[in-house]
Coordinates of N, CA, C and O in Angstrom, one line a residue:
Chain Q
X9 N 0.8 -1.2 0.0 CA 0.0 0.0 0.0 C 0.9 1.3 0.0 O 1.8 1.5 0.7
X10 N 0.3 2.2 -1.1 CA 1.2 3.5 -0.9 C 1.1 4.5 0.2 O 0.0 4.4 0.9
X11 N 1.7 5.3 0.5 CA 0.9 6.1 1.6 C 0.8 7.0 0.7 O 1.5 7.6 -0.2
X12 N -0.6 7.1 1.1 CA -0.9 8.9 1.2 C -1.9 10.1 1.3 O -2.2 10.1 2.5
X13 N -2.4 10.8 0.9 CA -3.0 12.2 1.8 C -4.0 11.3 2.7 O -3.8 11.6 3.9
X14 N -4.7 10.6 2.6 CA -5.7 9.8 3.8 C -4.6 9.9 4.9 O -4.3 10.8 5.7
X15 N -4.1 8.9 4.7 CA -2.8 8.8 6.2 C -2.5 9.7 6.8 O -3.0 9.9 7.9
X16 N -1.7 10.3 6.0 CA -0.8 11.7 6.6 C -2.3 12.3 7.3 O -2.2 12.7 8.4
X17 N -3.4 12.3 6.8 CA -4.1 13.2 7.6 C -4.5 12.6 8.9 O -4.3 13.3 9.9
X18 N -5.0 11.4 8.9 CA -5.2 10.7 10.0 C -4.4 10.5 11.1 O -4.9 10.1 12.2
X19 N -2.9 10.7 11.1 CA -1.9 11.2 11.7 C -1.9 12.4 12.6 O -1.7 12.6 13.8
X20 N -2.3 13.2 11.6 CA -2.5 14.7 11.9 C -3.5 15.2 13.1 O -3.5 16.2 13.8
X21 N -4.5 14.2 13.0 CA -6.0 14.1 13.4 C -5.6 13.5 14.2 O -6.2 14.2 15.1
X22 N -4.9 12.3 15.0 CA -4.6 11.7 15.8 C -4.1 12.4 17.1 O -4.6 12.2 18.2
X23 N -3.0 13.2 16.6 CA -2.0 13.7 17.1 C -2.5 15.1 17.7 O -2.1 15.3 18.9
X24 N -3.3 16.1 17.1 CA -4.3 17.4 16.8 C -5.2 17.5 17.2 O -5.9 16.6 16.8
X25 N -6.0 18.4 18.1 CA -7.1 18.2 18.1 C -7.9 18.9 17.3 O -8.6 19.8 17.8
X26 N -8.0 18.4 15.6 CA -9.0 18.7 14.7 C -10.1 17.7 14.2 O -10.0 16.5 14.4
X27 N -11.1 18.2 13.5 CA -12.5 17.5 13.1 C -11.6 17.7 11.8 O -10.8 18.6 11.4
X28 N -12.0 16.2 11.1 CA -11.7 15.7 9.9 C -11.9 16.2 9.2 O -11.3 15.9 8.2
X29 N -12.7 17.4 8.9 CA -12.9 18.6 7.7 C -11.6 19.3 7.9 O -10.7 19.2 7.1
X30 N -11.4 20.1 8.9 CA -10.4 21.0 9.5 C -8.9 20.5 9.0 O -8.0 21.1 8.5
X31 N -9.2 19.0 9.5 CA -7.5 18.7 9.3 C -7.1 18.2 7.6 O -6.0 18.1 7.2
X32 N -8.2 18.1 6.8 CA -8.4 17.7 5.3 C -7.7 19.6 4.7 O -6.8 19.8 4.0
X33 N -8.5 20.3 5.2 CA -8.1 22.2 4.7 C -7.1 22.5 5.3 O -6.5 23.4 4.9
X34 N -6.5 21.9 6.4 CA -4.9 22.4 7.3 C -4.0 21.8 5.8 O -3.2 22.4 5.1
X35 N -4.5 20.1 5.6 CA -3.1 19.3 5.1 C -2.8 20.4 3.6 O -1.7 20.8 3.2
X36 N -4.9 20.7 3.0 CA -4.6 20.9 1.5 C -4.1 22.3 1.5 O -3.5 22.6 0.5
X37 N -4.2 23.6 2.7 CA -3.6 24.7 2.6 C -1.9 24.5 2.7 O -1.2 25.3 2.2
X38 N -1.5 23.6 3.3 CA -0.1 22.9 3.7 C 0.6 22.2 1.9 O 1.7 22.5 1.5
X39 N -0.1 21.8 1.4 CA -0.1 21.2 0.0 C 0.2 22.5 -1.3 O 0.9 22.6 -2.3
X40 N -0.6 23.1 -0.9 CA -1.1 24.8 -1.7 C 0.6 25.2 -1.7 O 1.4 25.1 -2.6
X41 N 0.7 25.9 -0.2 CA 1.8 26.7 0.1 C 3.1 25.8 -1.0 O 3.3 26.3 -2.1
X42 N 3.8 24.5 -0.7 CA 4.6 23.9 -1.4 C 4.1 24.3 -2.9 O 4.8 25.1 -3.6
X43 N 2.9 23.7 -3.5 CA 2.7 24.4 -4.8 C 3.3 25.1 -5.3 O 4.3 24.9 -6.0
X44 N 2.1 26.6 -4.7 CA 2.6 27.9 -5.0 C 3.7 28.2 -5.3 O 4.0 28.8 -6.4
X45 N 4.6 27.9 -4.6 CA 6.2 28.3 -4.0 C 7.0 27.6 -5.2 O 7.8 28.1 -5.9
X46 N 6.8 26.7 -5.3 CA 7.4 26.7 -6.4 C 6.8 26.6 -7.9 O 7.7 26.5 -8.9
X47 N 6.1 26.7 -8.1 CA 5.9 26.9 -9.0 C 6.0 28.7 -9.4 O 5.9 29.1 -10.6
X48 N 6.0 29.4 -8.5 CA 6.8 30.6 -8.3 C 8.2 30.5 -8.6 O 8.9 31.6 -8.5
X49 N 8.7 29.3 -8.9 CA 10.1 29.2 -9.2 C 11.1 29.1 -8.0 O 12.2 28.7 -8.1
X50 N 10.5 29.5 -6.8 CA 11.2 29.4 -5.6 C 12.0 28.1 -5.1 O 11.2 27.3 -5.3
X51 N 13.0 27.6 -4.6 CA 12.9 25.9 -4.1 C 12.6 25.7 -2.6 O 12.8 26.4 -1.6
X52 N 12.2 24.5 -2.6 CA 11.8 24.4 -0.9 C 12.7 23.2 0.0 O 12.6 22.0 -0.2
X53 N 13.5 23.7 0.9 CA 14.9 22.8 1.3 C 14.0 22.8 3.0 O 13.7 23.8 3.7
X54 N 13.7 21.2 3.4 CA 13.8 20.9 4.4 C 14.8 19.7 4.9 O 14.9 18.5 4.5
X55 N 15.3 20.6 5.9 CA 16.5 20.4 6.5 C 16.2 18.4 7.2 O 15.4 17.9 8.0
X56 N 17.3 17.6 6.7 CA 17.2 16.2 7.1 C 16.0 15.6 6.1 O 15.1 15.0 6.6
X57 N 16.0 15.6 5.4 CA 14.7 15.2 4.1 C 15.2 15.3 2.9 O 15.4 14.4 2.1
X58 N 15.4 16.8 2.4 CA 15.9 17.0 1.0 C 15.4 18.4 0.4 O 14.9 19.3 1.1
X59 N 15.5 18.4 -0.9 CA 15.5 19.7 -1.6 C 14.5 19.7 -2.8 O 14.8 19.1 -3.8
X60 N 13.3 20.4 -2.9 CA 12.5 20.7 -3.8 C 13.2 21.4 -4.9 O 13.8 22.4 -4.4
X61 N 13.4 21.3 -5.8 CA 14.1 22.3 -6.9 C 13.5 23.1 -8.0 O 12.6 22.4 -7.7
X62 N 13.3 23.6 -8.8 CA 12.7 24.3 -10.1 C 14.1 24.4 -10.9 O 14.9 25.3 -10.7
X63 N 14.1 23.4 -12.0 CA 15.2 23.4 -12.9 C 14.7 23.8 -14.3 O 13.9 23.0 -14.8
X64 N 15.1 25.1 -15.2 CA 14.6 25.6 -16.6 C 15.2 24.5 -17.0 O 15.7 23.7 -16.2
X65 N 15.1 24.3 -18.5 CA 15.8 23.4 -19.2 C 15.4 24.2 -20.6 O 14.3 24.7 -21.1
X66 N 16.9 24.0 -20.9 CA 16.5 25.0 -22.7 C 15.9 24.0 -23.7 O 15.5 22.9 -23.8
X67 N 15.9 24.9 -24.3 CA 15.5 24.0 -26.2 C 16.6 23.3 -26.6 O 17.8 23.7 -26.7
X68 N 16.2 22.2 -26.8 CA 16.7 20.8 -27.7 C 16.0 20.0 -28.5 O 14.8 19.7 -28.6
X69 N 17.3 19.7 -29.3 CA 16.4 18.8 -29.9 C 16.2 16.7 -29.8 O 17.1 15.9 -29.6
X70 N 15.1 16.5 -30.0 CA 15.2 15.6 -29.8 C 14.3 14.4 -31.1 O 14.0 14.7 -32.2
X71 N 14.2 13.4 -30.5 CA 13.6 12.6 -31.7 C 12.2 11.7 -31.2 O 12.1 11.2 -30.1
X72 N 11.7 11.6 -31.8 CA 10.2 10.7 -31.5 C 10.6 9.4 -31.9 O 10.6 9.2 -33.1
X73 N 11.0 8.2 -30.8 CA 11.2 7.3 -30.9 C 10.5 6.2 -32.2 O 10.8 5.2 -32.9
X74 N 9.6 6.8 -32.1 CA 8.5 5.8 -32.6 C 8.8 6.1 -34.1 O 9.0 5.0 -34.7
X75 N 8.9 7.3 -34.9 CA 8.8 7.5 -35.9 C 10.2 8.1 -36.8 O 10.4 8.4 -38.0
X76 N 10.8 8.1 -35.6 CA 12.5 8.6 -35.8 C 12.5 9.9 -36.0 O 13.6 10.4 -36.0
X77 N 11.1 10.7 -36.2 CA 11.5 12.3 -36.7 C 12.0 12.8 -36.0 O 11.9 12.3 -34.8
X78 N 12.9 14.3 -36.4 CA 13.3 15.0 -35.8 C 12.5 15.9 -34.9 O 11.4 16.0 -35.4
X79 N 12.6 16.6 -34.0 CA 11.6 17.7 -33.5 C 12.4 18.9 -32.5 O 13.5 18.5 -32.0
X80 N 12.1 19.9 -32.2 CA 12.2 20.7 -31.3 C 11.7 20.4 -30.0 O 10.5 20.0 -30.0
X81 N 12.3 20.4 -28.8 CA 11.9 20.6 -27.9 C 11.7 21.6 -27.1 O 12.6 22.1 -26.4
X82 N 10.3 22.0 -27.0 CA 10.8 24.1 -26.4 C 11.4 23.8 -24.8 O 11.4 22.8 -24.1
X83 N 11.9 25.1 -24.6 CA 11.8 25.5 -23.2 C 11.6 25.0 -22.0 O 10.4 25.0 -22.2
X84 N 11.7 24.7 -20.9 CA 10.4 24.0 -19.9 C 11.1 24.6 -18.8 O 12.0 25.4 -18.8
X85 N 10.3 23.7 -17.4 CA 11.0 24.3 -16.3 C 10.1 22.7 -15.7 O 9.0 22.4 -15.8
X86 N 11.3 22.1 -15.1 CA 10.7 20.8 -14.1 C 11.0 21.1 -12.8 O 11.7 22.1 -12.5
X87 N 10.5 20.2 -12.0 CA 10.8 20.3 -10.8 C 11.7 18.7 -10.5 O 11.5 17.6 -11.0
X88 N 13.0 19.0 -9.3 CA 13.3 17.9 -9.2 C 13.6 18.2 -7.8 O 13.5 19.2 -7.2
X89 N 14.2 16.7 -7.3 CA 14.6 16.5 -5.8 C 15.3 16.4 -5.4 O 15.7 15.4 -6.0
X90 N 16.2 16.7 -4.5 CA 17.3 16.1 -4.5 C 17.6 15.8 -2.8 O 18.1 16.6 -2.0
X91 N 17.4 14.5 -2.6 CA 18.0 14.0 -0.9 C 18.7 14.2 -0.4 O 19.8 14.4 -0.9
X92 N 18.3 14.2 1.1 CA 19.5 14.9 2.0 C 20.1 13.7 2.5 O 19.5 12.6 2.7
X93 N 21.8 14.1 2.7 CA 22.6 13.3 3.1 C 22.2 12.3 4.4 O 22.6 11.3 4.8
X94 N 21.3 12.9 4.8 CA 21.2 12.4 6.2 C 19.6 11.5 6.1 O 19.1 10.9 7.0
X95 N 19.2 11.7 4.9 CA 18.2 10.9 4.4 C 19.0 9.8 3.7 O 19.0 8.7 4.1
X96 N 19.6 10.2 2.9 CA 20.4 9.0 2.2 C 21.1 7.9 2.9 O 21.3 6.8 2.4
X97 N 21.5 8.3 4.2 CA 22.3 7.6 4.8 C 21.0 6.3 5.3 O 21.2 5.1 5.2
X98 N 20.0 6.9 5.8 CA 19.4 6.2 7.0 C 18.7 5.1 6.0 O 18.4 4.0 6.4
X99 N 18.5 5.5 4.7 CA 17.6 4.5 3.6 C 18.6 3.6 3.2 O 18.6 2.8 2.4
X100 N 19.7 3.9 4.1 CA 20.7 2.9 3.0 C 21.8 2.1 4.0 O 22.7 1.4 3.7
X101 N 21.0 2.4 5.9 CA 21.5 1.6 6.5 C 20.9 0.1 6.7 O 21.5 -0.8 7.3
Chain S
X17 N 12.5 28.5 0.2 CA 11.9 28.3 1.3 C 12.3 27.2 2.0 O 12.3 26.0 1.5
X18 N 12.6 27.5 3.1 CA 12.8 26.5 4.4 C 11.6 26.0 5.3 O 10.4 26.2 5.3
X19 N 12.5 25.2 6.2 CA 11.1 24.6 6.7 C 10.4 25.2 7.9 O 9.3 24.9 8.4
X20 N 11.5 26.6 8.3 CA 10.4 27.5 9.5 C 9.7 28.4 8.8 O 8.7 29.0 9.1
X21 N 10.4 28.4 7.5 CA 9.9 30.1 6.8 C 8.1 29.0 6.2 O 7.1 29.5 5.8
X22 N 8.2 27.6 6.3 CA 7.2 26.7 5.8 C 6.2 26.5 6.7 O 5.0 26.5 6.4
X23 N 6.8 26.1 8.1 CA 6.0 26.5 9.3 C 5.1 27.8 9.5 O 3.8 27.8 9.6
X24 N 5.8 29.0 9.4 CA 5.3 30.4 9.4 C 4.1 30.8 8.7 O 3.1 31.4 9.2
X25 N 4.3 30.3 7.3 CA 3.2 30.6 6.2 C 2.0 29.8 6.7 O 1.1 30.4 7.2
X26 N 2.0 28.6 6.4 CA 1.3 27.9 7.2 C 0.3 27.9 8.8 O -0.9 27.7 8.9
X27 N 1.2 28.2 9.8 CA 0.3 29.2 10.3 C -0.2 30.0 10.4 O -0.8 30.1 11.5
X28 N -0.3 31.2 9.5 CA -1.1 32.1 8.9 C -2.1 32.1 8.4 O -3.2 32.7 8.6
X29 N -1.5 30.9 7.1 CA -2.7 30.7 5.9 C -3.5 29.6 6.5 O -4.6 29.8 6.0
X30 N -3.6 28.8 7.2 CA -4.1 27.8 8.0 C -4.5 28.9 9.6 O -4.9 28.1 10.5
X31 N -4.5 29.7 9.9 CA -4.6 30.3 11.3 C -4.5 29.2 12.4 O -5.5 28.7 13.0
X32 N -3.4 28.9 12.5 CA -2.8 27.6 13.6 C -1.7 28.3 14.3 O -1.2 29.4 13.9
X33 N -1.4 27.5 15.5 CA -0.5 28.5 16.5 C 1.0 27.9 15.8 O 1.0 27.2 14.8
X34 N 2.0 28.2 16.5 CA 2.9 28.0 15.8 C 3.1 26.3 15.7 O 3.3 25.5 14.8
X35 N 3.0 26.0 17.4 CA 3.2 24.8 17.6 C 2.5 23.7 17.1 O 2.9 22.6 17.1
X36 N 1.2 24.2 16.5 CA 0.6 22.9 15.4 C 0.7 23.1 13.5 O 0.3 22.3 12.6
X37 N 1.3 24.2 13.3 CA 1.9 23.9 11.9 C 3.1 23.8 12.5 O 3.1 23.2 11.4
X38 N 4.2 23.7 13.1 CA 5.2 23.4 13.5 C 4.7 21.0 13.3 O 5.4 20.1 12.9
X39 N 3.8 21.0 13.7 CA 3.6 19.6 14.4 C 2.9 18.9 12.9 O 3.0 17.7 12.7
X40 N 2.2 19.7 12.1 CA 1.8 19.3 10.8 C 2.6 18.9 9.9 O 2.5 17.8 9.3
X41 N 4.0 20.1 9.6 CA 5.0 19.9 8.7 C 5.7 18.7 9.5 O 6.1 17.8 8.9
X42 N 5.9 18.7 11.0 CA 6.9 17.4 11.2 C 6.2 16.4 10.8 O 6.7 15.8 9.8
X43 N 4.9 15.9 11.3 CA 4.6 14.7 10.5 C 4.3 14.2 9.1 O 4.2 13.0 8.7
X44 N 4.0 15.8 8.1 CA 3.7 15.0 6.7 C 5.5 14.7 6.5 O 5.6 13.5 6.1
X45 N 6.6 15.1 6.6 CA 7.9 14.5 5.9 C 8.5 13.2 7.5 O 9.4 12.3 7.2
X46 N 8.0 13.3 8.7 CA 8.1 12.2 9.3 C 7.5 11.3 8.7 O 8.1 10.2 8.8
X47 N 6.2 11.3 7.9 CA 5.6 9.8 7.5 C 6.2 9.6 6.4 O 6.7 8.5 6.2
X48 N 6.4 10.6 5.4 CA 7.4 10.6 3.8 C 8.9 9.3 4.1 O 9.3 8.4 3.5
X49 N 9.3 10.2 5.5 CA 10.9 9.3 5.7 C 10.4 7.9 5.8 O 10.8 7.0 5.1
X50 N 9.4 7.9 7.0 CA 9.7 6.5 7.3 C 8.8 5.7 6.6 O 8.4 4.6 7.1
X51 N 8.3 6.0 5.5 CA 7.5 5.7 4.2 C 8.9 5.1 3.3 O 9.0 3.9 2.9
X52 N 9.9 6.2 3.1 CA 11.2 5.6 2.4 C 11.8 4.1 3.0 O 11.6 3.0 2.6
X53 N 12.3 4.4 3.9 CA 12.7 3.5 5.4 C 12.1 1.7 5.0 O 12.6 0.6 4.9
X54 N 10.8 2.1 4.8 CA 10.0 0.6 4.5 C 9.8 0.1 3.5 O 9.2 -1.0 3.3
X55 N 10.4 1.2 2.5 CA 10.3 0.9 1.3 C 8.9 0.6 0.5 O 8.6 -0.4 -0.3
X56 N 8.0 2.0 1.1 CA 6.7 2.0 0.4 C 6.7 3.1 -0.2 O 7.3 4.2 0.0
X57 N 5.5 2.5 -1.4 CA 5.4 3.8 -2.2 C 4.6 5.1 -1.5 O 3.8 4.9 -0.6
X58 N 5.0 6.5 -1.9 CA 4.2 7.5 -1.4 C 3.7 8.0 -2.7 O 4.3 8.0 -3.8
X59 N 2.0 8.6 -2.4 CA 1.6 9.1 -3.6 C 1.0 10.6 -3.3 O -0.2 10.4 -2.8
X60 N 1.2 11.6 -3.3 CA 0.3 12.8 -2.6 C 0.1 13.4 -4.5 O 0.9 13.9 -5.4
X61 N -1.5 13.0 -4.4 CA -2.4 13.8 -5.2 C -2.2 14.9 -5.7 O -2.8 15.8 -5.1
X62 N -1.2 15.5 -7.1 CA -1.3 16.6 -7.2 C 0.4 17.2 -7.2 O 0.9 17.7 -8.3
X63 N 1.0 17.1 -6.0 CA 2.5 16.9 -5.9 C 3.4 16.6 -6.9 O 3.9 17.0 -8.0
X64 N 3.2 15.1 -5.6 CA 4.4 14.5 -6.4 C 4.1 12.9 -6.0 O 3.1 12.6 -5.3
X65 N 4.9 11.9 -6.4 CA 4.7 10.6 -6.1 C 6.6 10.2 -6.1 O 7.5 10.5 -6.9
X66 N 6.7 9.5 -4.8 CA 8.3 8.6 -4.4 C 7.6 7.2 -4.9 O 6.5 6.7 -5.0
X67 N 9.2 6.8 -5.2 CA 9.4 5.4 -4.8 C 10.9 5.1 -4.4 O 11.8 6.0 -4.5
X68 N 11.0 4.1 -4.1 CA 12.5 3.4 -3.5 C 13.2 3.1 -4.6 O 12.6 2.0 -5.0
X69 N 14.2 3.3 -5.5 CA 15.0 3.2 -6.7 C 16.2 2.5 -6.0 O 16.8 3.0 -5.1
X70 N 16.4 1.3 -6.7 CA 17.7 0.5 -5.8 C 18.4 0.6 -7.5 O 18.0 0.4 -8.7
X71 N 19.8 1.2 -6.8 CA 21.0 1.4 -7.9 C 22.3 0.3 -8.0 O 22.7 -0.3 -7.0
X72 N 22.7 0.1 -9.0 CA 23.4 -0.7 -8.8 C 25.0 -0.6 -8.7 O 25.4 0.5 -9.2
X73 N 25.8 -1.2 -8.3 CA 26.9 -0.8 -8.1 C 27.7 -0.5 -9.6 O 27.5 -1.1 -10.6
X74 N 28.4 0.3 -9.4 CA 29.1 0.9 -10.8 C 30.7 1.2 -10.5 O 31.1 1.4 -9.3
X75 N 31.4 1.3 -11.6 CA 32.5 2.3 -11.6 C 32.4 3.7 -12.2 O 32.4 4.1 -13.4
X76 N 32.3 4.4 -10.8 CA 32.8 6.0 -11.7 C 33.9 6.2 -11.3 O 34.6 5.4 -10.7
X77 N 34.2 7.6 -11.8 CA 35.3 8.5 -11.5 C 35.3 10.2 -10.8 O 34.6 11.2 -11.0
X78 N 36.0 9.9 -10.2 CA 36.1 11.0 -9.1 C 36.8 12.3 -9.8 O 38.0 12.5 -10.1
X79 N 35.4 13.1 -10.1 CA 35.8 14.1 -11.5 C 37.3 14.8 -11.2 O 38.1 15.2 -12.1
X80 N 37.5 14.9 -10.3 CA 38.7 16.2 -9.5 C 40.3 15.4 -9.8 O 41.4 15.9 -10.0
X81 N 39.8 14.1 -9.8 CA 41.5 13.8 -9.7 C 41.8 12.5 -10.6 O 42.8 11.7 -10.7
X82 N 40.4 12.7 -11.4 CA 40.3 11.4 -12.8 C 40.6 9.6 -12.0 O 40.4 8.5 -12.6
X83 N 40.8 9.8 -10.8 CA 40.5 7.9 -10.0 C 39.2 7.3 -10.3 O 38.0 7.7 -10.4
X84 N 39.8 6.3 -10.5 CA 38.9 5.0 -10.9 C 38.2 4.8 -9.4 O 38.9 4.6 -8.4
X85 N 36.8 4.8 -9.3 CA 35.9 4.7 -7.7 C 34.8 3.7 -8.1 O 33.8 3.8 -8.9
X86 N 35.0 2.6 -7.5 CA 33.8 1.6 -7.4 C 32.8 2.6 -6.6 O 33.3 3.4 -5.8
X87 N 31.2 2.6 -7.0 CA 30.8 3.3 -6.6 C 29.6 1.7 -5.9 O 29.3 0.8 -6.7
X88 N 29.3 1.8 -4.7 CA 28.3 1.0 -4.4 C 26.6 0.7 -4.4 O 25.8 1.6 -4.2
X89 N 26.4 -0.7 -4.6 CA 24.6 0.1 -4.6 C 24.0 0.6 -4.0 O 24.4 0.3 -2.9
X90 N 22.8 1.6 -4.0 CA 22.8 2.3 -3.2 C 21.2 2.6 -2.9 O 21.4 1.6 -2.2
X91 N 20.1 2.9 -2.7 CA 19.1 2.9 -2.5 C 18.7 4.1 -2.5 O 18.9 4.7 -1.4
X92 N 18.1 5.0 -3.5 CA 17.7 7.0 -3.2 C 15.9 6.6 -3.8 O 15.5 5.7 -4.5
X93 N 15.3 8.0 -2.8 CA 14.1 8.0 -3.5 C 13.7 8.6 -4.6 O 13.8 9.8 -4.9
X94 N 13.1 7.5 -5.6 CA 13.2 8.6 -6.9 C 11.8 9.5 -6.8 O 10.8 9.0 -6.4
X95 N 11.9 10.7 -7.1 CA 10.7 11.6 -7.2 C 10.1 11.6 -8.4 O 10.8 11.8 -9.4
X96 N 8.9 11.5 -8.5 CA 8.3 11.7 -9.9 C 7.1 13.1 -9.4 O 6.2 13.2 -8.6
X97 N 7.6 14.3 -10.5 CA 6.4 15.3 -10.1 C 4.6 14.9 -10.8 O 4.2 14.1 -11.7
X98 N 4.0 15.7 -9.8 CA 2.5 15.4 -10.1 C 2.0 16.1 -11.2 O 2.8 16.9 -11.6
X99 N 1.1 16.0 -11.9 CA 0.2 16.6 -12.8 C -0.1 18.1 -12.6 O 0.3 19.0 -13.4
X100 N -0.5 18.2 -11.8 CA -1.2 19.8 -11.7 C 0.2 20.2 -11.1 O 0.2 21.4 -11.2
X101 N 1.2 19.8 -10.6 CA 2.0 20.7 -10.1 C 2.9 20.4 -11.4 O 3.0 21.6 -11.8
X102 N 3.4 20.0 -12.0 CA 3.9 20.1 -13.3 C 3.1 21.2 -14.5 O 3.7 21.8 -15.3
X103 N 2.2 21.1 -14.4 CA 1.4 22.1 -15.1 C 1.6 23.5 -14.2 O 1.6 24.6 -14.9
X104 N 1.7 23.6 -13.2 CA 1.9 25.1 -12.7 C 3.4 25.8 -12.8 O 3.7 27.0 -13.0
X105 N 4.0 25.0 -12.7 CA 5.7 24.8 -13.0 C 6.0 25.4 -14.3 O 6.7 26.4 -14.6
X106 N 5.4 24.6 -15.2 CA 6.3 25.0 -16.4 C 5.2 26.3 -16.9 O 4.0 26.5 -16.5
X107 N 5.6 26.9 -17.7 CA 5.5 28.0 -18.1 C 4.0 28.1 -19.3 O 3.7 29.2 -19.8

């Protein structure tokens, strides 16, 4: 089973004393902020976990496997992650 | 953004005292870690989605001084971004 937003909330709920509506708009205004933020381009670095990133990436070119053509690739901007040493370590004792 | 300037916002935009967005952010990346730890998938709606990526051992090179480095296997979480936050991201 994967974890996720159920969990984490019921955690939250456990731990909190919020009504299950309350702690569902705490998690998704909690969810929002990370969004926003980067997709504002900003990165978001929590300390012992890792690093939210916003990486541009220019135009290239590339090829459509399928049909061999050539193509343009525009512009973009991804998001990537990148773990903290102290996360890395503990997943890898 | 860091994780008090993450706490801060948070209790504002959520109107929470410090010490429960302080207790919210610790447990959504407490359950993320030890989600890694057990080697389950995480999926948050929208985000992003982890999994456990086991690497295998290689030889690289240690760019600085051109040595030959067995590098060992190693276990990182790979991040995959979400839909809507990939769509807000890029331009």
């Amino acid at each position: 089973m994967a974890l996720t937003k159920t969990v984490i909330a019921e955690r939250i709920q456990n731990k909190l004393n919020f009504s299950r509506t309350e702690t569902y708009d705490i998690l998704e205004e909690f969810l929002e902020i990370i969004k926003s933020t980067i997709a504002d381009g900003e990165d978001i670095m929590i300390s012992g976990f890792g690093k939210f990133c916003v990486n541009e990436k220019k135009v290239r070119k590339g090829r459509n496997p399928a049909t061999n053509e050539e193509m343009t690739l525009p512009a973009r901007r991804v998001v990537t992650f990148k773990c903290s040493g102290k996360l890395r370590d503990m997943i890898n004792d | 953004m860091n994780k008090l300037e993450l706490i801060s916002t948070l209790k504002d935009k959520a109107n929470l005292t410090k010490a429960e967005a302080a207790e919210v952010v610790k447990i959504f990346f407490d359950s993320l870690t030890d989600a890694f730890l057990e080697g389950e998938r995480v999926e948050i709606r929208g985000l992003c989605s982890f999994h456990i990526k086991e690497y295998k051992s290689y030889t690289g090179r240690n760019p600085k001084t051109g040595e030959k480095v067995t590098i060992p296997p190693k276990k990182l979480p790979f991040f995959k971004c979400g839909k809507e936050l990939k769509e807000r991201v890029d331009f």
